[in-house]
């Protein structure tokens, strides 16, 4: 077919895409900026001519089309669900449910769900501008990864032949690992207390989640201190208490996650999270129960 009658030959496709005929010479059509032999597809379809979606230019190198708005989902229910399930399993073991007292089954959950998935949810909270959510979810994701490392047999951090079981340490303090675990859990108790104070401007259910989790860390830390002192009975009692508060925290996390999912679009059952009445309105940064929000794209 000739080009004189308005139709295009295969060699003259450059006229349609904006490049010069056969890729040489001056630019024609809708091409902007002249022909660049190093990137001949950089600006094809730069105009507003009609074309099929598959050739819209979105995947062409050198082209970028700014989106007017970005819509983000609420990542908090995902992070809360990851925290809840991992905490539920560990708390069931701390309670001695069905006689199970070996916690290593928590390791894959601690790495995969409570660790990695919750950490990702925390990063997504940072993207949507929720400082509290990013700090909390990312930190507890890190907690579960650290907990998984403690229980991984390959690392043997607390094992019989581990660093706390050398002859020198056994001679000085055979229960040093229990004190070290107490320090580990005490640090998380302090951190959770800080977050607990921030929830006073949120909801009752959200406050109760961090309150029970705070008591869980406190009970477990004290259980290891009691064990390091040789009080075996108090160790088991406080471990079960920590398991009980952890179980409450797990179900409260699931409740708050459900409240974040069951909004006006997905929820058939109304979920009441009970806002504090005597305190100021909820802090907008505590957006765990916010619906997905619209964020304008940054100006170019």
mmCIF file of N, CA and C in Angstrom, residues 34-93:
data_model
loop_
_atom_site.group_PDB
_atom_site.id
_atom_site.type_symbol
_atom_site.label_atom_id
_atom_site.label_comp_id
_atom_site.label_asym_id
_atom_site.label_seq_id
_atom_site.Cartn_x
_atom_site.Cartn_y
_atom_site.Cartn_z
ATOM 1 N N UNK A 34 12.220 15.694 19.074
ATOM 2 C CA UNK A 34 13.151 15.192 18.094
ATOM 3 C C UNK A 34 13.478 13.730 18.311
ATOM 4 N N UNK A 35 14.064 13.119 17.310
ATOM 5 C CA UNK A 35 14.367 11.695 17.343
ATOM 6 C C UNK A 35 15.649 11.441 18.116
ATOM 7 N N UNK A 36 15.618 10.468 19.018
ATOM 8 C CA UNK A 36 16.797 10.084 19.797
ATOM 9 C C UNK A 36 17.133 8.645 19.441
ATOM 10 N N UNK A 37 18.201 8.402 18.703
ATOM 11 C CA UNK A 37 18.515 7.027 18.285
ATOM 12 C C UNK A 37 18.831 6.102 19.454
ATOM 13 N N UNK A 38 19.184 6.656 20.595
ATOM 14 C CA UNK A 38 19.478 5.808 21.750
ATOM 15 C C UNK A 38 18.217 5.255 22.397
ATOM 16 N N UNK A 39 17.091 5.918 22.194
ATOM 17 C CA UNK A 39 15.832 5.458 22.789
ATOM 18 C C UNK A 39 14.707 5.801 21.825
ATOM 19 N N UNK A 40 14.584 5.064 20.724
ATOM 20 C CA UNK A 40 13.637 5.454 19.671
ATOM 21 C C UNK A 40 12.189 5.385 20.098
ATOM 22 N N UNK A 41 11.874 4.677 21.206
ATOM 23 C CA UNK A 41 10.477 4.541 21.632
ATOM 24 C C UNK A 41 10.137 5.483 22.777
ATOM 25 N N UNK A 42 11.039 6.416 23.070
ATOM 26 C CA UNK A 42 10.878 7.223 24.283
ATOM 27 C C UNK A 42 9.589 8.023 24.285
ATOM 28 N N UNK A 43 9.240 8.636 23.162
ATOM 29 C CA UNK A 43 8.105 9.543 23.165
ATOM 30 C C UNK A 43 7.024 9.174 22.158
ATOM 31 N N UNK A 44 6.975 7.930 21.763
ATOM 32 C CA UNK A 44 5.908 7.569 20.843
ATOM 33 C C UNK A 44 4.576 7.623 21.556
ATOM 34 N N UNK A 45 3.559 7.923 20.807
ATOM 35 C CA UNK A 45 2.215 8.102 21.350
ATOM 36 C C UNK A 45 2.187 9.194 22.409
ATOM 37 N N UNK A 46 2.923 10.269 22.177
ATOM 38 C CA UNK A 46 2.930 11.371 23.142
ATOM 39 C C UNK A 46 1.738 12.288 22.968
ATOM 40 N N UNK A 47 1.013 12.161 21.862
ATOM 41 C CA UNK A 47 -0.134 13.018 21.635
ATOM 42 C C UNK A 47 -1.401 12.431 22.202
ATOM 43 N N UNK A 48 -2.513 12.989 21.797
ATOM 44 C CA UNK A 48 -3.811 12.568 22.317
ATOM 45 C C UNK A 48 -4.615 11.772 21.303
ATOM 46 N N UNK A 49 -3.962 11.218 20.281
ATOM 47 C CA UNK A 49 -4.696 10.486 19.264
ATOM 48 C C UNK A 49 -5.265 9.200 19.854
ATOM 49 N N UNK A 50 -6.386 8.767 19.276
ATOM 50 C CA UNK A 50 -7.026 7.547 19.756
ATOM 51 C C UNK A 50 -6.173 6.333 19.410
ATOM 52 N N UNK A 51 -6.091 5.365 20.315
ATOM 53 C CA UNK A 51 -5.336 4.148 20.085
ATOM 54 C C UNK A 51 -5.841 3.069 21.027
ATOM 55 N N UNK A 52 -5.481 1.847 20.754
ATOM 56 C CA UNK A 52 -5.898 0.740 21.604
ATOM 57 C C UNK A 52 -5.200 0.823 22.947
ATOM 58 N N UNK A 53 -5.857 0.365 24.034
ATOM 59 C CA UNK A 53 -5.244 0.445 25.360
ATOM 60 C C UNK A 53 -3.903 -0.256 25.455
ATOM 61 N N UNK A 54 -3.738 -1.359 24.691
ATOM 62 C CA UNK A 54 -2.475 -2.088 24.770
ATOM 63 C C UNK A 54 -1.302 -1.255 24.284
ATOM 64 N N UNK A 55 -1.579 -0.211 23.489
ATOM 65 C CA UNK A 55 -0.515 0.630 22.963
ATOM 66 C C UNK A 55 -0.628 2.042 23.536
ATOM 67 N N UNK A 56 -1.094 2.114 24.761
ATOM 68 C CA UNK A 56 -1.322 3.415 25.360
ATOM 69 C C UNK A 56 -0.077 4.116 25.825
ATOM 70 N N UNK A 57 1.073 3.466 25.776
ATOM 71 C CA UNK A 57 2.314 4.119 26.174
ATOM 72 C C UNK A 57 2.695 3.901 27.620
ATOM 73 N N UNK A 58 1.819 3.243 28.418
ATOM 74 C CA UNK A 58 2.121 3.103 29.833
ATOM 75 C C UNK A 58 3.374 2.265 30.080
ATOM 76 N N UNK A 59 3.657 1.306 29.180
ATOM 77 C CA UNK A 59 4.800 0.424 29.382
ATOM 78 C C UNK A 59 5.966 0.780 28.466
ATOM 79 N N UNK A 60 5.898 1.926 27.813
ATOM 80 C CA UNK A 60 6.972 2.321 26.914
ATOM 81 C C UNK A 60 8.086 2.974 27.731
ATOM 82 N N UNK A 61 9.342 2.633 27.428
ATOM 83 C CA UNK A 61 10.449 3.256 28.171
ATOM 84 C C UNK A 61 10.513 4.743 27.914
ATOM 85 N N UNK A 62 10.736 5.477 28.952
ATOM 86 C CA UNK A 62 10.858 6.917 28.833
ATOM 87 C C UNK A 62 9.569 7.666 29.037
ATOM 88 N N UNK A 63 8.444 6.968 29.026
ATOM 89 C CA UNK A 63 7.167 7.644 29.243
ATOM 90 C C UNK A 63 6.723 7.476 30.682
ATOM 91 N N UNK A 64 6.157 8.512 31.232
ATOM 92 C CA UNK A 64 5.592 8.430 32.586
ATOM 93 C C UNK A 64 4.367 9.307 32.628
ATOM 94 N N UNK A 65 3.285 8.758 33.104
ATOM 95 C CA UNK A 65 2.033 9.495 33.174
ATOM 96 C C UNK A 65 1.620 9.623 34.629
ATOM 97 N N UNK A 66 1.543 10.846 35.136
ATOM 98 C CA UNK A 66 1.247 11.082 36.553
ATOM 99 C C UNK A 66 -0.202 10.746 36.854
ATOM 100 N N UNK A 67 -0.411 9.915 37.873
ATOM 101 C CA UNK A 67 -1.768 9.601 38.312
ATOM 102 C C UNK A 67 -2.322 10.763 39.123
ATOM 103 N N UNK A 68 -3.580 11.071 38.907
ATOM 104 C CA UNK A 68 -4.175 12.204 39.610
ATOM 105 C C UNK A 68 -4.327 11.923 41.103
ATOM 106 N N UNK A 69 -4.783 10.708 41.457
ATOM 107 C CA UNK A 69 -4.996 10.369 42.861
ATOM 108 C C UNK A 69 -4.617 8.910 43.086
ATOM 109 N N UNK A 70 -4.180 8.632 44.300
ATOM 110 C CA UNK A 70 -3.878 7.264 44.699
ATOM 111 C C UNK A 70 -4.822 6.882 45.825
ATOM 112 N N UNK A 71 -5.429 5.724 45.739
ATOM 113 C CA UNK A 71 -6.302 5.246 46.794
ATOM 114 C C UNK A 71 -5.628 4.089 47.505
ATOM 115 N N UNK A 72 -5.480 4.225 48.826
ATOM 116 C CA UNK A 72 -4.812 3.211 49.619
ATOM 117 C C UNK A 72 -5.829 2.520 50.527
ATOM 118 N N UNK A 73 -5.705 1.222 50.647
ATOM 119 C CA UNK A 73 -6.502 0.484 51.621
ATOM 120 C C UNK A 73 -5.936 0.714 53.021
ATOM 121 N N UNK A 74 -6.707 0.355 54.017
ATOM 122 C CA UNK A 74 -6.269 0.480 55.408
ATOM 123 C C UNK A 74 -5.438 -0.745 55.768
ATOM 124 N N UNK A 75 -4.120 -0.596 55.988
ATOM 125 C CA UNK A 75 -3.279 -1.765 56.272
ATOM 126 C C UNK A 75 -3.368 -2.264 57.712
ATOM 127 N N UNK A 76 -4.021 -1.509 58.597
ATOM 128 C CA UNK A 76 -4.032 -1.872 60.011
ATOM 129 C C UNK A 76 -4.696 -3.217 60.302
ATOM 130 N N UNK A 77 -5.871 -3.542 59.721
ATOM 131 C CA UNK A 77 -6.455 -4.858 60.017
ATOM 132 C C UNK A 77 -5.543 -6.018 59.663
ATOM 133 N N UNK A 78 -4.751 -5.883 58.603
ATOM 134 C CA UNK A 78 -3.799 -6.933 58.249
ATOM 135 C C UNK A 78 -2.752 -7.103 59.342
ATOM 136 N N UNK A 79 -2.176 -5.986 59.793
ATOM 137 C CA UNK A 79 -1.177 -6.066 60.851
ATOM 138 C C UNK A 79 -1.747 -6.583 62.154
ATOM 139 N N UNK A 80 -2.951 -6.134 62.511
ATOM 140 C CA UNK A 80 -3.583 -6.610 63.732
ATOM 141 C C UNK A 80 -3.893 -8.101 63.661
ATOM 142 N N UNK A 81 -4.317 -8.577 62.497
ATOM 143 C CA UNK A 81 -4.622 -9.998 62.349
ATOM 144 C C UNK A 81 -3.357 -10.843 62.468
ATOM 145 N N UNK A 82 -2.264 -10.366 61.886
ATOM 146 C CA UNK A 82 -0.991 -11.085 61.991
ATOM 147 C C UNK A 82 -0.525 -11.142 63.436
ATOM 148 N N UNK A 83 -0.671 -10.030 64.144
ATOM 149 C CA UNK A 83 -0.298 -10.018 65.553
ATOM 150 C C UNK A 83 -1.193 -10.944 66.364
ATOM 151 N N UNK A 84 -2.490 -10.930 66.083
ATOM 152 C CA UNK A 84 -3.448 -11.696 66.874
ATOM 153 C C UNK A 84 -3.201 -13.192 66.764
ATOM 154 N N UNK A 85 -3.025 -13.683 65.552
ATOM 155 C CA UNK A 85 -2.876 -15.129 65.375
ATOM 156 C C UNK A 85 -1.594 -15.645 66.023
ATOM 157 N N UNK A 86 -0.492 -14.947 65.837
ATOM 158 C CA UNK A 86 0.774 -15.381 66.420
ATOM 159 C C UNK A 86 0.713 -15.318 67.941
ATOM 160 N N UNK A 87 0.107 -14.262 68.479
ATOM 161 C CA UNK A 87 -0.036 -14.140 69.933
ATOM 162 C C UNK A 87 -0.952 -15.216 70.484
ATOM 163 N N UNK A 88 -2.006 -15.550 69.753
ATOM 164 C CA UNK A 88 -2.933 -16.588 70.185
ATOM 165 C C UNK A 88 -2.222 -17.937 70.361
ATOM 166 N N UNK A 89 -1.403 -18.312 69.381
ATOM 167 C CA UNK A 89 -0.726 -19.608 69.454
ATOM 168 C C UNK A 89 0.266 -19.638 70.608
ATOM 169 N N UNK A 90 1.077 -18.590 70.760
ATOM 170 C CA UNK A 90 2.051 -18.570 71.851
ATOM 171 C C UNK A 90 1.363 -18.541 73.213
ATOM 172 N N UNK A 91 0.267 -17.792 73.320
ATOM 173 C CA UNK A 91 -0.445 -17.712 74.594
ATOM 174 C C UNK A 91 -1.082 -19.047 74.950
ATOM 175 N N UNK A 92 -1.573 -19.784 73.958
ATOM 176 C CA UNK A 92 -2.129 -21.111 74.226
ATOM 177 C C UNK A 92 -1.061 -22.037 74.797
ATOM 178 N N UNK A 93 0.165 -21.901 74.290
ATOM 179 C CA UNK A 93 1.264 -22.721 74.812
ATOM 180 C C UNK A 93 1.652 -22.265 76.211
#
